[in-house]
Amino acid sequence: MPTPEFVQHLRSRIGHDPLWLPGAAAVVYDDDGRVLLGRRADTGQWTLITGIVDPGEHPAQAIVREVQEETGISVEVEHLVSIDVVGPVTFPNSDVCRFLSLVFRCRYLSGEARVNDDESMDVRWFSPDDLPPLNPLHRRHAENARYSTGIPDFER
């Protein structure tokens, strides 16, 4: 699902004006230490798997859902890596958003990495030492998650 229904409803009222949204990102590692990345269909850029948290949804549950929806991979959240403010981001349709982004380190459980929706044009595993060009924030998250033991007292 490219844009959640609740965001479409808000956009029908505010147009393209800036919108503050909760987001989540996953740094997914498999048993070989590779990182899962998706190549976005709208920009062509390689990114971590990301998504918008639905109203009332726990961010850790949201990122598990997003990874499954976008890549066909089942994951388990290991821990919270960071909390960031991202944006403003202007999308190709002129919508402007800022995100409160919670970044989780996740462990691969099962599934074959594949394009599983219309948000991605490619999905692949990469060695942490051989990542494709990423925006600096996503690269930093991948590097930090590689050695992170998590933020203490994180509740799922």
CSV table of C-alpha atoms in Angstrom, one decimal:
chain,number,residue,atom,x,y,z
A,1,MET,CA,0.0,0.0,0.0
A,2,PRO,CA,1.8,3.2,-1.2
A,3,THR,CA,0.0,5.8,0.9
A,4,PRO,CA,-2.0,4.7,4.0
A,5,GLU,CA,-5.7,5.6,4.0
A,6,PHE,CA,-5.4,7.9,7.0
A,7,VAL,CA,-2.8,9.9,5.2
A,8,GLN,CA,-4.9,10.2,2.1
A,9,HIS,CA,-7.8,11.4,4.3
A,10,LEU,CA,-5.6,14.1,5.8
A,11,ARG,CA,-4.2,15.1,2.4
A,12,SER,CA,-7.8,15.6,1.2
A,13,ARG,CA,-8.1,18.3,3.8
A,14,ILE,CA,-4.7,19.9,3.8
A,15,GLY,CA,-3.4,19.4,0.3
A,16,HIS,CA,0.4,19.2,0.0
A,17,ASP,CA,1.1,21.2,3.1
A,18,PRO,CA,3.7,19.8,5.5
A,19,LEU,CA,2.5,16.8,7.6
A,20,TRP,CA,4.1,15.3,10.7
A,21,LEU,CA,4.1,11.5,10.6
A,22,PRO,CA,5.4,8.6,12.7
A,23,GLY,CA,7.7,6.4,10.6
A,24,ALA,CA,9.8,3.3,11.1
A,25,ALA,CA,12.9,1.9,9.4
A,26,ALA,CA,14.5,-1.5,9.5
A,27,VAL,CA,18.1,-2.5,9.3
A,28,VAL,CA,17.6,-6.2,8.6
A,29,TYR,CA,20.5,-8.6,8.9
A,30,ASP,CA,20.5,-12.2,7.7
A,31,ASP,CA,22.5,-15.1,9.2
A,32,ASP,CA,25.4,-14.1,6.9
A,33,GLY,CA,25.6,-10.6,8.2
A,34,ARG,CA,24.1,-9.1,5.0
A,35,VAL,CA,21.8,-6.0,5.0
A,36,LEU,CA,18.4,-6.0,3.2
A,37,LEU,CA,17.8,-2.9,1.0
A,38,GLY,CA,15.0,-1.9,-1.3
A,39,ARG,CA,15.3,0.3,-4.4
A,40,ARG,CA,12.4,2.7,-4.4
A,41,ALA,CA,10.1,2.8,-7.4
A,42,ASP,CA,9.4,6.5,-7.0
A,43,THR,CA,13.1,7.8,-6.8
A,44,GLY,CA,15.2,4.8,-7.9
A,45,GLN,CA,17.3,5.1,-4.7
A,46,TRP,CA,18.4,2.3,-2.6
A,47,THR,CA,17.1,2.6,1.0
A,48,LEU,CA,16.5,0.8,4.2
A,49,ILE,CA,13.0,-0.7,4.4
A,50,THR,CA,10.8,2.1,5.7
A,51,GLY,CA,7.1,2.8,6.3
A,52,ILE,CA,4.5,4.9,8.1
A,53,VAL,CA,3.1,3.7,11.4
A,54,ASP,CA,-0.7,3.4,11.3
A,55,PRO,CA,-2.8,5.1,14.0
A,56,GLY,CA,-2.6,3.0,17.2
A,57,GLU,CA,0.0,0.7,15.8
A,58,HIS,CA,3.2,0.0,17.8
A,59,PRO,CA,6.2,1.1,15.7
A,60,ALA,CA,8.0,-2.3,16.1
A,61,GLN,CA,4.9,-4.0,14.8
A,62,ALA,CA,4.7,-1.5,12.0
A,63,ILE,CA,8.2,-2.2,10.7
A,64,VAL,CA,7.7,-6.0,10.9
A,65,ARG,CA,4.5,-5.4,8.8
A,66,GLU,CA,6.3,-3.1,6.3
A,67,VAL,CA,9.2,-5.5,5.8
A,68,GLN,CA,6.8,-8.3,5.0
A,69,GLU,CA,4.6,-6.2,2.7
A,70,GLU,CA,7.5,-4.7,0.8
A,71,THR,CA,10.0,-7.6,0.6
A,72,GLY,CA,8.2,-10.9,1.5
A,73,ILE,CA,10.7,-11.4,4.4
A,74,SER,CA,9.6,-12.2,7.9
A,75,VAL,CA,11.7,-10.5,10.6
A,76,GLU,CA,11.9,-10.1,14.3
A,77,VAL,CA,12.8,-6.8,15.9
A,78,GLU,CA,15.9,-7.1,18.0
A,79,HIS,CA,16.1,-3.6,19.3
A,80,LEU,CA,15.7,0.1,18.7
A,81,VAL,CA,18.8,1.7,17.2
A,82,SER,CA,17.9,5.4,17.0
A,83,ILE,CA,15.2,8.0,16.9
A,84,ASP,CA,15.4,10.8,14.3
A,85,VAL,CA,13.5,13.6,12.8
A,86,VAL,CA,13.7,13.3,9.0
A,87,GLY,CA,12.7,16.0,6.6
A,88,PRO,CA,11.2,17.9,5.2
A,89,VAL,CA,10.8,15.3,2.5
A,90,THR,CA,9.0,16.4,-0.7
A,91,PHE,CA,7.6,13.5,-2.6
A,92,PRO,CA,7.2,13.4,-6.4
A,93,ASN,CA,3.5,14.3,-6.1
A,94,SER,CA,4.5,17.5,-4.1
A,95,ASP,CA,3.4,16.2,-0.7
A,96,VAL,CA,5.6,17.5,2.1
A,97,CYS,CA,6.3,15.4,5.2
A,98,ARG,CA,8.5,15.4,8.3
A,99,PHE,CA,8.9,12.0,10.0
A,100,LEU,CA,9.6,11.0,13.6
A,101,SER,CA,11.5,7.9,12.5
A,102,LEU,CA,12.3,5.0,14.8
A,103,VAL,CA,15.0,2.8,13.4
A,104,PHE,CA,15.0,-0.9,14.5
A,105,ARG,CA,17.7,-3.6,14.0
A,106,CYS,CA,15.8,-6.7,12.8
A,107,ARG,CA,16.8,-10.3,12.4
A,108,TYR,CA,15.8,-12.3,9.3
A,109,LEU,CA,13.5,-15.2,10.1
A,110,SER,CA,12.3,-16.5,6.8
A,111,GLY,CA,11.3,-15.8,3.2
A,112,GLU,CA,12.9,-15.0,-0.1
A,113,ALA,CA,13.8,-11.3,-0.7
A,114,ARG,CA,11.7,-10.1,-3.6
A,115,VAL,CA,9.7,-7.1,-4.8
A,116,ASN,CA,6.4,-7.7,-3.1
A,117,ASP,CA,4.5,-4.5,-3.8
A,118,ASP,CA,4.6,-1.5,-6.1
A,119,GLU,CA,6.8,0.6,-3.8
A,120,SER,CA,10.0,-1.1,-4.8
A,121,MET,CA,11.7,-1.9,-8.1
A,122,ASP,CA,14.3,-4.2,-6.6
A,123,VAL,CA,15.1,-5.8,-3.2
A,124,ARG,CA,18.5,-7.4,-2.4
A,125,TRP,CA,20.9,-8.4,0.3
A,126,PHE,CA,24.2,-6.6,0.5
A,127,SER,CA,27.4,-7.1,2.4
A,128,PRO,CA,27.8,-4.2,4.9
A,129,ASP,CA,31.2,-3.5,3.3
A,130,ASP,CA,29.7,-3.3,-0.2
A,131,LEU,CA,26.5,-1.2,0.1
A,132,PRO,CA,25.2,0.6,-3.0
A,133,PRO,CA,24.9,4.4,-2.8
A,134,LEU,CA,22.6,5.3,0.1
A,135,ASN,CA,21.6,8.6,1.5
A,136,PRO,CA,24.0,9.5,4.4
A,137,LEU,CA,21.4,8.9,7.1
A,138,HIS,CA,20.5,5.4,5.9
A,139,ARG,CA,24.2,4.5,5.6
A,140,ARG,CA,24.8,5.7,9.2
A,141,HIS,CA,21.9,3.7,10.4
A,142,ALA,CA,23.2,0.6,8.7
A,143,GLU,CA,26.6,1.1,10.2
A,144,ASN,CA,25.3,1.9,13.7
A,145,ALA,CA,23.0,-1.1,13.7
A,146,ARG,CA,25.8,-3.4,12.7
A,147,TYR,CA,27.4,-3.0,16.2
A,148,SER,CA,24.5,-1.7,18.2
A,149,THR,CA,23.3,-3.4,21.3
A,150,GLY,CA,20.2,-1.3,21.4
A,151,ILE,CA,18.6,1.4,23.5
A,152,PRO,CA,18.0,0.1,27.0
A,153,ASP,CA,14.5,-0.6,28.4
A,154,PHE,CA,12.9,-0.8,25.0
A,155,GLU,CA,9.4,-2.3,25.3
A,156,ARG,CA,7.8,-4.1,22.4
